[in-house]
Amino acid sequence: MEHKHLVTLGEKWMKETGSQCMVVATLIATIVFAAAFTVPGGYDQQNGIPIFHSKATFMVFVIADAISLFSSSASIIMFLSILTSRYAERDFLESLPNKLMVGLATLFLSIATMMITFSVSFFVLYRKGLIWTPILISVFAMTPVLLYMVLQSGLFFDVFRSTYRSRYLFNPQKHVLYYKTPMF
């Protein structure tokens, strides 16, 4: 009963955070899904195979796009599980923080690999001649990744610290009021 107000506030915050992050993960999944079928350079009209399919940079594009799709899908599932949680008081100790940390980590991975996919597509297209163009674009494409990392690292580490480092504060291993000696 003492924590009822805290549980209500925690539930509200978790639902808002989960729904906002789920929207971002859904947008990323939509973008990288579309990118998988609109490959840089297009398709050969004779056989339907991508024009740059034999280039190493094209394989990096495909792999980064797939990782981004899978990690954003995992992020969507994690944030959906947060939204559909029962929000019992004990869920706030481990279950919900674990889901939030996994959701934030997979969202970060999807953002990073989406930007890698974007950058590599320029290396596929401008492999000869203007090599400075994809390098410059790649440097600027890492800005959102670094911003996300800087802005969300505080939340990630606070959740980690409160979940794993303060466990002994809330669940002491020894009895606080008396010391029980082991029997032989």
CSV table of C-alpha atoms in Angstrom, one decimal:
chain,number,residue,atom,x,y,z
A,1,MET,CA,0.0,0.0,0.0
A,2,GLU,CA,2.9,2.3,0.7
A,3,HIS,CA,4.3,2.0,-2.8
A,4,LYS,CA,0.9,2.2,-4.7
A,5,HIS,CA,1.6,5.8,-5.8
A,6,LEU,CA,5.1,4.9,-6.9
A,7,VAL,CA,3.8,1.9,-8.9
A,8,THR,CA,1.3,4.1,-10.6
A,9,LEU,CA,3.9,6.7,-11.5
A,10,GLY,CA,6.3,4.0,-12.7
A,11,GLU,CA,3.6,2.4,-14.8
A,12,LYS,CA,2.8,5.7,-16.5
A,13,TRP,CA,6.5,6.5,-17.2
A,14,MET,CA,7.2,3.0,-18.5
A,15,LYS,CA,4.2,3.1,-20.8
A,16,GLU,CA,5.1,6.5,-22.2
A,17,THR,CA,8.7,5.6,-22.7
A,18,GLY,CA,7.8,2.2,-24.2
A,19,SER,CA,5.3,3.6,-26.6
A,20,GLN,CA,7.6,6.4,-27.8
A,21,CYS,CA,10.5,4.1,-28.3
A,22,MET,CA,8.3,1.6,-30.1
A,23,VAL,CA,7.2,4.3,-32.6
A,24,VAL,CA,10.9,5.0,-33.4
A,25,ALA,CA,11.7,1.2,-33.7
A,26,THR,CA,8.6,0.8,-36.0
A,27,LEU,CA,9.8,3.7,-38.3
A,28,ILE,CA,13.3,2.2,-38.5
A,29,ALA,CA,11.8,-1.3,-39.3
A,30,THR,CA,9.7,0.3,-42.1
A,31,ILE,CA,12.6,2.2,-43.6
A,32,VAL,CA,15.1,-0.8,-43.6
A,33,PHE,CA,12.5,-3.2,-44.9
A,34,ALA,CA,11.9,-0.8,-47.9
A,35,ALA,CA,15.7,-0.4,-48.3
A,36,ALA,CA,16.1,-4.2,-48.7
A,37,PHE,CA,14.1,-4.1,-51.9
A,38,THR,CA,15.3,-0.8,-53.3
A,39,VAL,CA,19.0,-1.7,-53.4
A,40,PRO,CA,21.6,0.9,-54.5
A,41,GLY,CA,22.2,0.7,-58.3
A,42,GLY,CA,18.9,-1.2,-58.9
A,43,TYR,CA,18.4,-4.5,-60.5
A,44,ASP,CA,19.7,-6.0,-63.8
A,45,GLN,CA,16.7,-6.0,-66.2
A,46,GLN,CA,17.9,-9.3,-67.8
A,47,ASN,CA,18.0,-11.5,-64.7
A,48,GLY,CA,16.6,-9.5,-61.8
A,49,ILE,CA,19.8,-9.7,-59.8
A,50,PRO,CA,21.1,-6.5,-58.1
A,51,ILE,CA,23.7,-4.8,-60.3
A,52,PHE,CA,26.3,-4.6,-57.5
A,53,HIS,CA,25.7,-8.0,-56.0
A,54,SER,CA,29.3,-9.2,-56.3
A,55,LYS,CA,30.8,-6.1,-54.6
A,56,ALA,CA,31.9,-6.4,-50.9
A,57,THR,CA,30.3,-3.1,-50.0
A,58,PHE,CA,27.0,-4.4,-51.3
A,59,MET,CA,27.3,-7.4,-49.0
A,60,VAL,CA,28.0,-5.0,-46.1
A,61,PHE,CA,24.8,-3.1,-47.2
A,62,VAL,CA,22.7,-6.2,-47.2
A,63,ILE,CA,24.0,-7.6,-43.8
A,64,ALA,CA,23.7,-4.2,-42.0
A,65,ASP,CA,20.2,-3.8,-43.4
A,66,ALA,CA,19.2,-7.2,-42.2
A,67,ILE,CA,20.7,-6.6,-38.7
A,68,SER,CA,18.9,-3.3,-38.5
A,69,LEU,CA,15.6,-5.0,-39.4
A,70,PHE,CA,16.0,-7.8,-36.9
A,71,SER,CA,17.1,-5.6,-34.1
A,72,SER,CA,14.4,-3.0,-34.7
A,73,SER,CA,11.8,-5.9,-34.7
A,74,ALA,CA,13.3,-7.2,-31.4
A,75,SER,CA,13.0,-3.7,-30.0
A,76,ILE,CA,9.4,-3.5,-31.1
A,77,ILE,CA,8.7,-6.8,-29.3
A,78,MET,CA,10.5,-5.7,-26.1
A,79,PHE,CA,8.6,-2.4,-25.9
A,80,LEU,CA,5.4,-4.1,-26.7
A,81,SER,CA,6.0,-6.5,-23.8
A,82,ILE,CA,6.6,-3.5,-21.6
A,83,LEU,CA,3.2,-2.0,-22.7
A,84,THR,CA,1.4,-5.2,-22.1
A,85,SER,CA,3.0,-6.0,-18.7
A,86,ARG,CA,0.9,-6.4,-15.6
A,87,TYR,CA,2.9,-3.8,-13.7
A,88,ALA,CA,3.0,-5.6,-10.4
A,89,GLU,CA,5.3,-4.2,-7.7
A,90,ARG,CA,7.8,-7.0,-8.1
A,91,ASP,CA,8.0,-6.5,-11.9
A,92,PHE,CA,9.7,-3.2,-11.3
A,93,LEU,CA,12.6,-4.9,-9.6
A,94,GLU,CA,13.9,-7.0,-12.5
A,95,SER,CA,11.4,-7.8,-15.3
A,96,LEU,CA,10.5,-4.3,-16.5
A,97,PRO,CA,14.1,-2.9,-16.2
A,98,ASN,CA,15.5,-5.8,-18.1
A,99,LYS,CA,12.9,-5.4,-20.9
A,100,LEU,CA,13.7,-1.7,-21.0
A,101,MET,CA,17.5,-2.3,-21.2
A,102,VAL,CA,17.1,-4.9,-23.9
A,103,GLY,CA,14.7,-2.6,-25.8
A,104,LEU,CA,17.1,0.4,-25.6
A,105,ALA,CA,20.1,-1.7,-26.6
A,106,THR,CA,18.3,-3.2,-29.6
A,107,LEU,CA,17.0,0.2,-30.6
A,108,PHE,CA,20.6,1.5,-30.5
A,109,LEU,CA,21.8,-1.4,-32.6
A,110,SER,CA,19.0,-0.8,-35.2
A,111,ILE,CA,19.9,2.9,-35.4
A,112,ALA,CA,23.6,2.2,-35.7
A,113,THR,CA,23.1,-0.4,-38.4
A,114,MET,CA,20.6,1.7,-40.2
A,115,MET,CA,23.2,4.5,-40.5
A,116,ILE,CA,25.8,2.0,-41.6
A,117,THR,CA,23.4,0.8,-44.3
A,118,PHE,CA,22.8,4.4,-45.4
A,119,SER,CA,26.5,5.1,-45.5
A,120,VAL,CA,27.5,2.0,-47.3
A,121,SER,CA,25.0,2.6,-50.0
A,122,PHE,CA,27.0,5.7,-51.0
A,123,PHE,CA,30.2,3.6,-51.1
A,124,VAL,CA,28.4,1.2,-53.4
A,125,LEU,CA,27.3,4.0,-55.7
A,126,TYR,CA,30.4,6.2,-55.6
A,127,ARG,CA,33.1,3.6,-55.5
A,128,LYS,CA,35.1,5.3,-58.3
A,129,GLY,CA,36.0,8.9,-58.6
A,130,LEU,CA,34.4,10.9,-55.8
A,131,ILE,CA,35.5,8.8,-52.8
A,132,TRP,CA,35.4,11.8,-50.5
A,133,THR,CA,31.6,12.1,-50.9
A,134,PRO,CA,30.7,8.8,-49.2
A,135,ILE,CA,33.4,9.4,-46.5
A,136,LEU,CA,31.9,12.8,-45.7
A,137,ILE,CA,28.4,11.4,-45.7
A,138,SER,CA,29.4,8.5,-43.4
A,139,VAL,CA,30.9,10.9,-40.9
A,140,PHE,CA,27.7,12.9,-40.7
A,141,ALA,CA,25.6,9.8,-40.6
A,142,MET,CA,27.3,8.7,-37.4
A,143,THR,CA,26.0,11.9,-35.7
A,144,PRO,CA,22.5,10.5,-34.8
A,145,VAL,CA,24.2,7.3,-33.5
A,146,LEU,CA,26.5,9.3,-31.2
A,147,LEU,CA,23.6,11.5,-30.1
A,148,TYR,CA,21.5,8.6,-29.2
A,149,MET,CA,24.3,7.0,-27.3
A,150,VAL,CA,25.1,10.2,-25.3
A,151,LEU,CA,21.5,11.1,-24.6
A,152,GLN,CA,20.2,7.6,-23.7
A,153,SER,CA,23.3,6.3,-21.8
A,154,GLY,CA,22.3,8.1,-18.6
A,155,LEU,CA,18.9,6.3,-18.7
A,156,PHE,CA,20.5,3.0,-19.6
A,157,PHE,CA,23.1,3.1,-16.8
A,158,ASP,CA,20.6,4.4,-14.2
A,159,VAL,CA,18.2,1.5,-15.0
A,160,PHE,CA,21.2,-0.9,-14.9
A,161,ARG,CA,22.5,0.5,-11.6
A,162,SER,CA,19.1,0.5,-9.9
A,163,THR,CA,18.4,-3.1,-11.1
A,164,TYR,CA,21.6,-4.8,-10.5
A,165,ARG,CA,23.7,-2.6,-8.2
A,166,SER,CA,21.0,-1.8,-5.6
A,167,ARG,CA,19.7,-5.4,-5.3
A,168,TYR,CA,21.4,-5.8,-1.9
A,169,LEU,CA,19.7,-2.6,-0.7
A,170,PHE,CA,16.2,-4.1,-1.3
A,171,ASN,CA,17.0,-7.8,-0.8
A,172,PRO,CA,19.7,-8.2,1.8
A,173,GLN,CA,21.4,-11.6,1.9
A,174,LYS,CA,21.9,-11.4,5.7
A,175,HIS,CA,19.2,-10.6,8.2
A,176,VAL,CA,19.6,-7.0,9.3
A,177,LEU,CA,18.2,-7.2,12.8
A,178,TYR,CA,20.0,-10.3,14.0
A,179,TYR,CA,22.7,-12.6,12.8
A,180,LYS,CA,21.8,-16.2,12.4
A,181,THR,CA,24.7,-18.6,13.0
A,182,PRO,CA,24.8,-21.7,10.8
A,183,MET,CA,24.1,-25.1,12.4
A,184,PHE,CA,26.7,-27.8,12.2
